[in-house]
Tab-separated table of C-alpha atoms and ligand atoms in Angstrom:
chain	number	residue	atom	x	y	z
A	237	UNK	CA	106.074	302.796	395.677
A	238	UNK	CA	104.714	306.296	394.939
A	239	UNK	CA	107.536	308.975	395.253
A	240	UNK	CA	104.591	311.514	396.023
A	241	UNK	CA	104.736	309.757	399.332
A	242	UNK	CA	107.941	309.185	400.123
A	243	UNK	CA	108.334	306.065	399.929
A	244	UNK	CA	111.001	304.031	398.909
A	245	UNK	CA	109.936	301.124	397.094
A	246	UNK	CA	110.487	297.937	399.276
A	247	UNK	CA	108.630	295.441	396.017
A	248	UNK	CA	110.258	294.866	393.031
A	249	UNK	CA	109.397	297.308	389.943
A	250	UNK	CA	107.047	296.046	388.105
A	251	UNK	CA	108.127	295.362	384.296
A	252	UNK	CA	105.971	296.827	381.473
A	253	UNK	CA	105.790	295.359	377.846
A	254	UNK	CA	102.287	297.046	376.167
A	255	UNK	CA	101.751	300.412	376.198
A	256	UNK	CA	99.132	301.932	374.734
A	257	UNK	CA	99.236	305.790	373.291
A	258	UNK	CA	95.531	307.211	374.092
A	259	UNK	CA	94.634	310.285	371.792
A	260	UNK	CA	91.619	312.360	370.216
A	261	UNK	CA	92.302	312.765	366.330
A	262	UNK	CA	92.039	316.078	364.715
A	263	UNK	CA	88.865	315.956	362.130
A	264	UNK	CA	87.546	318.945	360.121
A	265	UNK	CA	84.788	320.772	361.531
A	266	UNK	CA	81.402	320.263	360.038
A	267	UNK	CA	79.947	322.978	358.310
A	268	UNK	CA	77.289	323.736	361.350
A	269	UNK	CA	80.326	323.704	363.799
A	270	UNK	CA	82.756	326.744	364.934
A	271	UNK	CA	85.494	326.390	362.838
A	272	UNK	CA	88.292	325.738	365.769
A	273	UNK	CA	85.795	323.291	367.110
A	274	UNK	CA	88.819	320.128	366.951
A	275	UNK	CA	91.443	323.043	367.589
A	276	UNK	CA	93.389	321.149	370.580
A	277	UNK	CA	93.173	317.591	368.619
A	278	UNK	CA	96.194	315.389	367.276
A	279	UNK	CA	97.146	314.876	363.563
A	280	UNK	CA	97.761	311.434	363.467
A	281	UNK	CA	101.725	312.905	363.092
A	282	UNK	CA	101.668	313.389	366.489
A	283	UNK	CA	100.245	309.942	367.599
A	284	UNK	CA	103.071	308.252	365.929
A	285	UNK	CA	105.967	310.403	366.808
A	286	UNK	CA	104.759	309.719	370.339
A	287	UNK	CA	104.130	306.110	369.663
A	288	UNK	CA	107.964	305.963	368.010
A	289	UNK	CA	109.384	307.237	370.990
A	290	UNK	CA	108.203	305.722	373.512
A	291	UNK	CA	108.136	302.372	371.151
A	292	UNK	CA	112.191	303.003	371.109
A	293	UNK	CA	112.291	301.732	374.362
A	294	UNK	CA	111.469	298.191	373.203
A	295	UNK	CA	107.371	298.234	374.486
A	296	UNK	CA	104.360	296.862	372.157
A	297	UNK	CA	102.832	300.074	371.587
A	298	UNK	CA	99.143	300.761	370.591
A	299	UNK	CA	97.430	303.527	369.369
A	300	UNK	CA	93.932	303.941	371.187
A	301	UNK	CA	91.378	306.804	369.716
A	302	UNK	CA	89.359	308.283	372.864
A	303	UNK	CA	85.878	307.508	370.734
A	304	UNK	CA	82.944	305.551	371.144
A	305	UNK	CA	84.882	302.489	370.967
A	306	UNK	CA	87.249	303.483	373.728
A	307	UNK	CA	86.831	301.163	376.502
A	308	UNK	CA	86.305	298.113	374.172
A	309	UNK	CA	89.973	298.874	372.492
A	310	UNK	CA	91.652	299.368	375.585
A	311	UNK	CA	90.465	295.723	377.024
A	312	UNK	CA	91.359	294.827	374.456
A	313	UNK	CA	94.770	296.037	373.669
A	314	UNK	CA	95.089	294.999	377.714
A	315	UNK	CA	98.073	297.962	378.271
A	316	UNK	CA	100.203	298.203	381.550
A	317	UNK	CA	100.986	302.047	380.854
A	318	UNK	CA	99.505	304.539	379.280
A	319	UNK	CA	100.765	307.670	377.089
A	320	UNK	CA	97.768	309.888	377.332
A	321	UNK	CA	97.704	312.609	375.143
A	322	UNK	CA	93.433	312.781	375.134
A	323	UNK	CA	92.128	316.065	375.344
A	324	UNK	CA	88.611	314.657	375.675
A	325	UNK	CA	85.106	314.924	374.183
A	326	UNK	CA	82.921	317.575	374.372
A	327	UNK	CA	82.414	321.098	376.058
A	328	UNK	CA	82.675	320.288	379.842
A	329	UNK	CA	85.297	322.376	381.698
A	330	UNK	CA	86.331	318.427	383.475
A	331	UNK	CA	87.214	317.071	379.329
A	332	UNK	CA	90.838	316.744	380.531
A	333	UNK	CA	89.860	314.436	383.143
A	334	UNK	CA	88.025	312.202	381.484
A	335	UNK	CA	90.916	309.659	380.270
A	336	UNK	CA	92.762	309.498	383.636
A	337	UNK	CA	89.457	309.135	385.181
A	338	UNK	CA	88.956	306.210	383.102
A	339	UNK	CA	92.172	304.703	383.576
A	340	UNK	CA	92.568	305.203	387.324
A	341	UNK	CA	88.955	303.044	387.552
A	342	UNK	CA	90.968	300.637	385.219
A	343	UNK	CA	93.694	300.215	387.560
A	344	UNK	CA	96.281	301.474	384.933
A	345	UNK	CA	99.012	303.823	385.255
A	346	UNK	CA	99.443	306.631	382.950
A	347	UNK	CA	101.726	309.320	382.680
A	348	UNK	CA	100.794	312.973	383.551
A	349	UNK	CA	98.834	314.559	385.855
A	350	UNK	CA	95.372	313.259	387.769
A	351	UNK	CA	92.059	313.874	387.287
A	352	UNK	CA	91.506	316.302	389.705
A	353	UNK	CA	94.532	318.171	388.847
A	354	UNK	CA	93.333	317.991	384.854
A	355	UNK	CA	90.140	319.761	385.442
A	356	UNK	CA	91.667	322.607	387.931
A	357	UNK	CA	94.158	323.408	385.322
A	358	UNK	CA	91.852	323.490	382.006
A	359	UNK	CA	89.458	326.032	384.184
A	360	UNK	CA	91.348	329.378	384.423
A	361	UNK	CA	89.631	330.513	386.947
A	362	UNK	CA	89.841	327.977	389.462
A	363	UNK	CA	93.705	328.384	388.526
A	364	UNK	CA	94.246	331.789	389.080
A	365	UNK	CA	92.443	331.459	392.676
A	366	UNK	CA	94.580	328.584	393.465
A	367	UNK	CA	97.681	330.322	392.672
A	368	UNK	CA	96.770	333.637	394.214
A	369	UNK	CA	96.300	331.379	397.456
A	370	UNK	CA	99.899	330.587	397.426
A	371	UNK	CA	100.957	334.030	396.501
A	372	UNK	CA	101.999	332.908	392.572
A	373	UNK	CA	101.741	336.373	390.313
A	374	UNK	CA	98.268	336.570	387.927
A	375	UNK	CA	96.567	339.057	386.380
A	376	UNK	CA	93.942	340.999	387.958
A	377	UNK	CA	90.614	338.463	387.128
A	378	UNK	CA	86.736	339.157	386.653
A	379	UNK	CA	84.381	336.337	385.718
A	380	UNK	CA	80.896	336.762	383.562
A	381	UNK	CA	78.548	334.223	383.493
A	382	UNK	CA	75.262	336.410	383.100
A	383	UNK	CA	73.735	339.734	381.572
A	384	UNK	CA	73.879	340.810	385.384
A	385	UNK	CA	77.290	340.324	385.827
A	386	UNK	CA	78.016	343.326	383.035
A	387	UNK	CA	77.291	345.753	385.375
A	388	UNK	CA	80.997	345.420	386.812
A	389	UNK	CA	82.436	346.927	383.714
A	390	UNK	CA	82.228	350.743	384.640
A	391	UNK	CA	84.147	349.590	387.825
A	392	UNK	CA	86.760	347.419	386.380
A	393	UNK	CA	87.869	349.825	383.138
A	394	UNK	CA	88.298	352.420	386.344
A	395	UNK	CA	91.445	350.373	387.979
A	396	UNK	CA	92.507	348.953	384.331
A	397	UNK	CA	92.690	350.173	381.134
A	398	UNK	CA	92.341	347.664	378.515
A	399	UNK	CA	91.474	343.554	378.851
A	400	UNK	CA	91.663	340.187	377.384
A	401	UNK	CA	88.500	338.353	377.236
A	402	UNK	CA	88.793	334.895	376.827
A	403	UNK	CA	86.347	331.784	377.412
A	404	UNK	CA	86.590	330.260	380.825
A	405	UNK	CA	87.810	326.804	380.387
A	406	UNK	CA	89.272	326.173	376.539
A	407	UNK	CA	93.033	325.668	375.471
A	408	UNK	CA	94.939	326.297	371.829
A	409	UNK	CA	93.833	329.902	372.200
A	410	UNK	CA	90.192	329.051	370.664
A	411	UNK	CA	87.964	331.862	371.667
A	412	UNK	CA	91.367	334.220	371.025
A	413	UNK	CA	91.174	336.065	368.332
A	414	UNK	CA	93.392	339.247	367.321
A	415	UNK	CA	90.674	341.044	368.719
A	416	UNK	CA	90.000	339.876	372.087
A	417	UNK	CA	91.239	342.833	373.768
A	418	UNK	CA	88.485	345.474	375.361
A	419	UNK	CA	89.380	348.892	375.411
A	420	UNK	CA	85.753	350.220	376.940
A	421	UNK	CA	83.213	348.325	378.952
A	422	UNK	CA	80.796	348.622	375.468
A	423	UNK	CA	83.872	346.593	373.407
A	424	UNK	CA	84.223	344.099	376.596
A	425	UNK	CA	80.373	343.448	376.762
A	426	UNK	CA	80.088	342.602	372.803
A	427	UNK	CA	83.213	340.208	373.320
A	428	UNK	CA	81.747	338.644	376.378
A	429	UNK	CA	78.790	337.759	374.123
A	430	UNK	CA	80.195	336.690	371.847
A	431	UNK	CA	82.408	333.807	373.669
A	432	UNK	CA	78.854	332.941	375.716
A	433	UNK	CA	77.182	333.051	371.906
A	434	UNK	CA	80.385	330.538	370.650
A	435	UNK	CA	81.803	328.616	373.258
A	436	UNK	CA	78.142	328.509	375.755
A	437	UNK	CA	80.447	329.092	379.042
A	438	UNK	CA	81.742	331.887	381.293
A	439	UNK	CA	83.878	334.586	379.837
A	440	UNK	CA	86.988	335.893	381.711
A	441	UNK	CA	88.174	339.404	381.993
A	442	UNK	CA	91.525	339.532	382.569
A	443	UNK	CA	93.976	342.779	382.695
A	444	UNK	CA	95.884	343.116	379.541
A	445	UNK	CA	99.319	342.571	380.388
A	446	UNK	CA	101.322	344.319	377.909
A	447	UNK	CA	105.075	342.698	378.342
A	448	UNK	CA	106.831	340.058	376.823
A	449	UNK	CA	105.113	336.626	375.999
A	450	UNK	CA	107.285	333.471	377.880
A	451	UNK	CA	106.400	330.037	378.027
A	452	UNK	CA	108.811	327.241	380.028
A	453	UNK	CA	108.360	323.630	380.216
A	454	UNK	CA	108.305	321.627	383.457
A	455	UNK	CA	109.533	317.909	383.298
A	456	UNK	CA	109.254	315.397	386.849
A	457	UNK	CA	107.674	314.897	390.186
A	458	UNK	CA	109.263	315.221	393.822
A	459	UNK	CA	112.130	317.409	392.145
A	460	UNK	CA	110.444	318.798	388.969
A	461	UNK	CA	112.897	320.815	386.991
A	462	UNK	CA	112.734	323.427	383.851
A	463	UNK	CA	113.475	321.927	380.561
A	464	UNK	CA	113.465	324.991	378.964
A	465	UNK	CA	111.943	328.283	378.239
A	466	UNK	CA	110.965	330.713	375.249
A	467	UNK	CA	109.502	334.075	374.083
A	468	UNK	CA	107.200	334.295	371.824
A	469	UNK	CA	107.366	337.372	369.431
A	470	UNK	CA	105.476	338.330	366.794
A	471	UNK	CA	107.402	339.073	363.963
A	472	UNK	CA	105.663	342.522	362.878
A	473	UNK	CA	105.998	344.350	366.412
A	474	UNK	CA	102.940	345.664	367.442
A	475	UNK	CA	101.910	347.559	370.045
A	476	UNK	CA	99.079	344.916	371.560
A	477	UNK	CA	99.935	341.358	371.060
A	478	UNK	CA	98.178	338.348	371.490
A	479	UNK	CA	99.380	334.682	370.718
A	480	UNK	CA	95.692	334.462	369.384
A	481	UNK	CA	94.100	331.293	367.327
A	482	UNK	CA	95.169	333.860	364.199
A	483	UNK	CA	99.120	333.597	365.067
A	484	UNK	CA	99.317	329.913	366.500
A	485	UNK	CA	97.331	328.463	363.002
A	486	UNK	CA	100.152	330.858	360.769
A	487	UNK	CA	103.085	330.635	363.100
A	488	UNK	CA	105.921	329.932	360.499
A	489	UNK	CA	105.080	333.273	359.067
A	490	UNK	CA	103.717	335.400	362.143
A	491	UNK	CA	105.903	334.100	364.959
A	492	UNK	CA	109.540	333.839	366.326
A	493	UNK	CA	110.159	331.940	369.183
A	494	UNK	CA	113.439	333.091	370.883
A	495	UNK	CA	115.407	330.622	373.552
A	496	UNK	CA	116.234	331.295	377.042
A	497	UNK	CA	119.579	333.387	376.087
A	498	UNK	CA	116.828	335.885	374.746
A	499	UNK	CA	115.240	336.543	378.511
A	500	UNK	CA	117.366	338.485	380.997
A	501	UNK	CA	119.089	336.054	383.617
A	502	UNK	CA	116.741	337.737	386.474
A	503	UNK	CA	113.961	337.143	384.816
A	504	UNK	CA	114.547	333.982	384.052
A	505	UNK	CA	115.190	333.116	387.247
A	506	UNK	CA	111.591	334.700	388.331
A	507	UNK	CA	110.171	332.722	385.632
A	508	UNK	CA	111.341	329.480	386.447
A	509	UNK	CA	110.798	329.846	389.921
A	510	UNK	CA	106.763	331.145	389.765
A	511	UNK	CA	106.887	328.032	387.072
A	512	UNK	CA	108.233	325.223	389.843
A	513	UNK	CA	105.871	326.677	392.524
A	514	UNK	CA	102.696	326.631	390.124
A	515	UNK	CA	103.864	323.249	389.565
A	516	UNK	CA	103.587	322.129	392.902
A	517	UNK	CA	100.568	324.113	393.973
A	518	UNK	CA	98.125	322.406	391.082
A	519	UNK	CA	99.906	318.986	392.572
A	520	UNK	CA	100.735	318.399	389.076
A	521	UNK	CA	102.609	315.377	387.568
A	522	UNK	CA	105.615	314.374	385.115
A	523	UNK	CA	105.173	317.370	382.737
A	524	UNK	CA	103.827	320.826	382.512
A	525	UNK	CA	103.831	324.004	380.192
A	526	UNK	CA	103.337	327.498	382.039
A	527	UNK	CA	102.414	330.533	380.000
A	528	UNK	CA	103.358	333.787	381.060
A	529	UNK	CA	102.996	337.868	380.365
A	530	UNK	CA	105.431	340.323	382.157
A	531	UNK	CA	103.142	343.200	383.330
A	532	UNK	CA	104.444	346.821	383.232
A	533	UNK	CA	106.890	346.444	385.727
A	534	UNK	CA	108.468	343.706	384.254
A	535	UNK	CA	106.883	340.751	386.315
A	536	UNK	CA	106.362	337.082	385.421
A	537	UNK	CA	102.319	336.958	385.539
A	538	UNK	CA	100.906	333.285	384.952
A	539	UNK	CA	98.142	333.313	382.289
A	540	UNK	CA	97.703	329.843	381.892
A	541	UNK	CA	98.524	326.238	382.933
A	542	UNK	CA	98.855	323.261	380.276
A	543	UNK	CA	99.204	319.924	382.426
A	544	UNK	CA	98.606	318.077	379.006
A	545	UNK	CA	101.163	320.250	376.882
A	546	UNK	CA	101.289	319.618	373.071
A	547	UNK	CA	103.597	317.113	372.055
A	548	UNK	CA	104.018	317.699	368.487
A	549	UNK	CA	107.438	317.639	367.154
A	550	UNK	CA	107.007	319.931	364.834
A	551	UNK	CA	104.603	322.700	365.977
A	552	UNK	CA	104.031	322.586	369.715
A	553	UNK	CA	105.109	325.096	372.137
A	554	UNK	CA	107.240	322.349	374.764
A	555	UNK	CA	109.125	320.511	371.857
A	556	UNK	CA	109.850	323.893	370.612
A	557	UNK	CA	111.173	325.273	373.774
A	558	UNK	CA	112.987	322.145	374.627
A	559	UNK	CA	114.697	322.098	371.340
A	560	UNK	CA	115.793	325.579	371.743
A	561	UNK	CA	117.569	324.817	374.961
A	562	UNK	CA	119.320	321.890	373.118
A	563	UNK	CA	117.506	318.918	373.447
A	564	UNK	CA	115.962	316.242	371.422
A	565	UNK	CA	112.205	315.772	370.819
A	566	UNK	CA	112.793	311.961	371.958
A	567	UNK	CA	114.537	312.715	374.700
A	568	UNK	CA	111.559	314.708	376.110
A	569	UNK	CA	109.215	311.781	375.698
A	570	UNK	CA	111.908	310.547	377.358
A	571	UNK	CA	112.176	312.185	380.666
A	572	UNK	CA	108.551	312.574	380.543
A	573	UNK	CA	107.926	308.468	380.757
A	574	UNK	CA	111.095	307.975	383.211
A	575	UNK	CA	109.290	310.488	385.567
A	576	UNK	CA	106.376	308.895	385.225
A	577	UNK	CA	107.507	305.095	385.593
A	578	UNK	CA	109.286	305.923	388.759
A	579	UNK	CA	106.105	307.497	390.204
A	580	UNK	CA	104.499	304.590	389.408
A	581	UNK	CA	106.999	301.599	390.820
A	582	UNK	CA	107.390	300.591	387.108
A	583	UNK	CA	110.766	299.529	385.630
A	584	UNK	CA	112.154	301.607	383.166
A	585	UNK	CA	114.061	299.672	380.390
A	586	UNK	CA	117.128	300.565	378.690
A	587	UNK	CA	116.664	301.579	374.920
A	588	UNK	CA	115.262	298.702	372.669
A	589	UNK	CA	116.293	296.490	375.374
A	590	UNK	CA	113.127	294.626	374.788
B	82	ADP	N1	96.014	338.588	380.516
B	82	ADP	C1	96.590	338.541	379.315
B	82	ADP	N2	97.376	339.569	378.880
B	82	ADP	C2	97.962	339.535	377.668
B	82	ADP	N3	97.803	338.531	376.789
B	82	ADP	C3	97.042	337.478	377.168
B	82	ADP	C4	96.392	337.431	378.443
B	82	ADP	N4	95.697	336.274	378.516
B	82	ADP	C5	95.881	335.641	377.345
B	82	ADP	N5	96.689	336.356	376.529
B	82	ADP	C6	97.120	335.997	375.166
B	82	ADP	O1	96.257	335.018	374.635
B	82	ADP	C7	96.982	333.794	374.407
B	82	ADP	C8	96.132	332.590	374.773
B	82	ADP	O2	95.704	332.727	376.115
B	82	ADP	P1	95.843	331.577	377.187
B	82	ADP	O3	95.241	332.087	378.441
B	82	ADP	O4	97.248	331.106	377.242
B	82	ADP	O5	94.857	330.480	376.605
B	82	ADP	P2	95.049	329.035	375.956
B	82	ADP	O6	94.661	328.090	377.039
B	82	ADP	O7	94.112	329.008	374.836
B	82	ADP	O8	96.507	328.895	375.558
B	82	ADP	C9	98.228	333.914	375.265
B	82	ADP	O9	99.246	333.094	374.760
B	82	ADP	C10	98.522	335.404	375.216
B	82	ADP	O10	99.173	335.781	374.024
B	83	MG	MG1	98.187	329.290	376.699
């Protein structure tokens, strides 16, 4: 039943006719809140081109908010599968868990990656030790959680010169601002207090890595594959560049994002391969984004890990990419359920065949 296993199923696949789309909805900060407070939240635009696609394949669909009414609306609504796209409530560095959680003590399948891989992959470090372990390039990595730990600046600024300080476990780029990087241990200490001041959690260090900006998309299980890949580029070059809250909130005007003819075949190769092998070493499921930095000598570095990638058709980074390399937006949602059906001994139906 599950191809993690090995298994090939021997029952019949189970048919599915609700599905349920379970989201957190984008809301304006209050005035006493940091202003990026909802940053990785849905517009309801994204809900619904989710809930179209997948609803093309003939399936009830529901849309279910992650609030306080949560559990009620899912009994409710009763769904066989669900299309989480929940980012989850509050601070904790475990947020991203908190919907499969749910649904794995529900007994209901869901597409993307498990709990435990959810909460590895939101906290960066965690990440970076767990690809280090299997010998995946990162960037050189310090961690701050106290006043004492500041006395490790003088040593670090003496085997790099300049770093990115960034909060611990957050996505979107929120604690990234176009000045996050620290050029002496006084600039890194005022921008370590200020994401423990903001965001009340550990602030990373992490080397500067001044090459090109690549993200690529992962799509599948036992034989994930890349969907696609992209730079990023600002489009006033610069000499420091970061893909900060800044550029992402203005990226018509800031940003270019260039396709996979754009990245030398070598490279590309590197990058896909580092990608596939992150993949696999987080255990994650049915879809992934990887972010990447070449250092100075050209090297794929992974700075981050999005199990839960943005699915907006307009504005997120693995629609984007995929529709670079020539795909459709509901094709993705596409390949992403498929994966996740088969995974899951579930029957996947022809289009509208409902
Ligand atoms: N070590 C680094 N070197 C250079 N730029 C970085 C580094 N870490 C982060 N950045 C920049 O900051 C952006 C956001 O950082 P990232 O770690 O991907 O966080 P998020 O989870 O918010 O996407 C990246 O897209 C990149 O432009
Ligand atoms: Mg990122």
């Amino acid at each position: 039943m599950n191809e993690e296993y090995g298994h090939e199923p021997d029952v019949p696949l189970q048919s599915v006719a609700r599905v349920s789309v379970v989201y957190n909805l984008k809301k304006q900060a209050g005035s006493d809140e940091p202003d990026d407070k909802y940053e990785e939240y849905d517009p309801i635009a994204t809900v619904e081109a989710v809930a179209d696609a997948v609803g093309a394949y003939g399936f009830s669909v529901s849309l279910c908010e992650q609030d306080d009414d949560f559990a009620a609306r899912l009994a409710e609504q009763k769904p066989q599968f669900v299309a989480n796209i929940a980012e989850g409530r509050g601070e904790a560095r475990g947020r991203e868990a908190q919907v499969p959680c749910f649904l794995e003590s529900a007994g209901i399948p869901y597409w993307g990656s498990d709990a435990v891989s959810m909460a590895v992959a939101l906290d960066k470090l965690l990440t970076s030790r767990t690809l280090l372990c299997d010998e995946i390039p990162v960037p050189l990595c310090a961690c701050f959680k106290q006043e004492q730990d500041l006395s490790q600046l003088p040593t670090l600024f003496t085997e790099r010169s300049r770093f990115v300080v960034k909060p611990r476990y957050e996505g979107s780029s929120k604690g990234i601002f176009s000045d996050s990087v620290a050029h002496t241990p006084d600039e890194a200490k005022e921008k370590i207090r200020r994401i423990w001041g903001r965001y009340a959690q550990p602030a990373l260090l992490e080397e500067y890595l001044p090459g090109d900006e690549i993200t690529v998309g992962i799509v599948g299980n036992g034989r994930p594959s890349v969907v696609g890949m992209m730079r990023i580029v600002p489009v006033e070059q610069r000499e420091e560049f970061l893909y900060s809250l800044e550029e992402k909130r203005d990226y018509l005007k800031r940003i270019r994002y260039e396709g996979p003819e754009s990245i030398p075949t070598s490279v590309r190769d590197q990058l896909g391969r580092f990608a596939l092998k992150a993949f696999q070493s987080l255990e994650l499921r049915d879809m992934a984004r990887v972010d990447f930095r070449l250092d100075c000598d050209g090297t794929p570095r992974i700075i981050d890990i999005n199990p839960l990638p943005g699915l907006s058709p307009e504005y997120s980074d693995l629609p984007i990419l995929h529709r670079l390399s020539g795909g459709e937006y509901n094709d993705l949602v596409r390949s992403i359920l498929r994966s996740s059906f088969s995974r899951n001994g579930l029957a996947f139906p022809a289009r509208g065949s409902r």
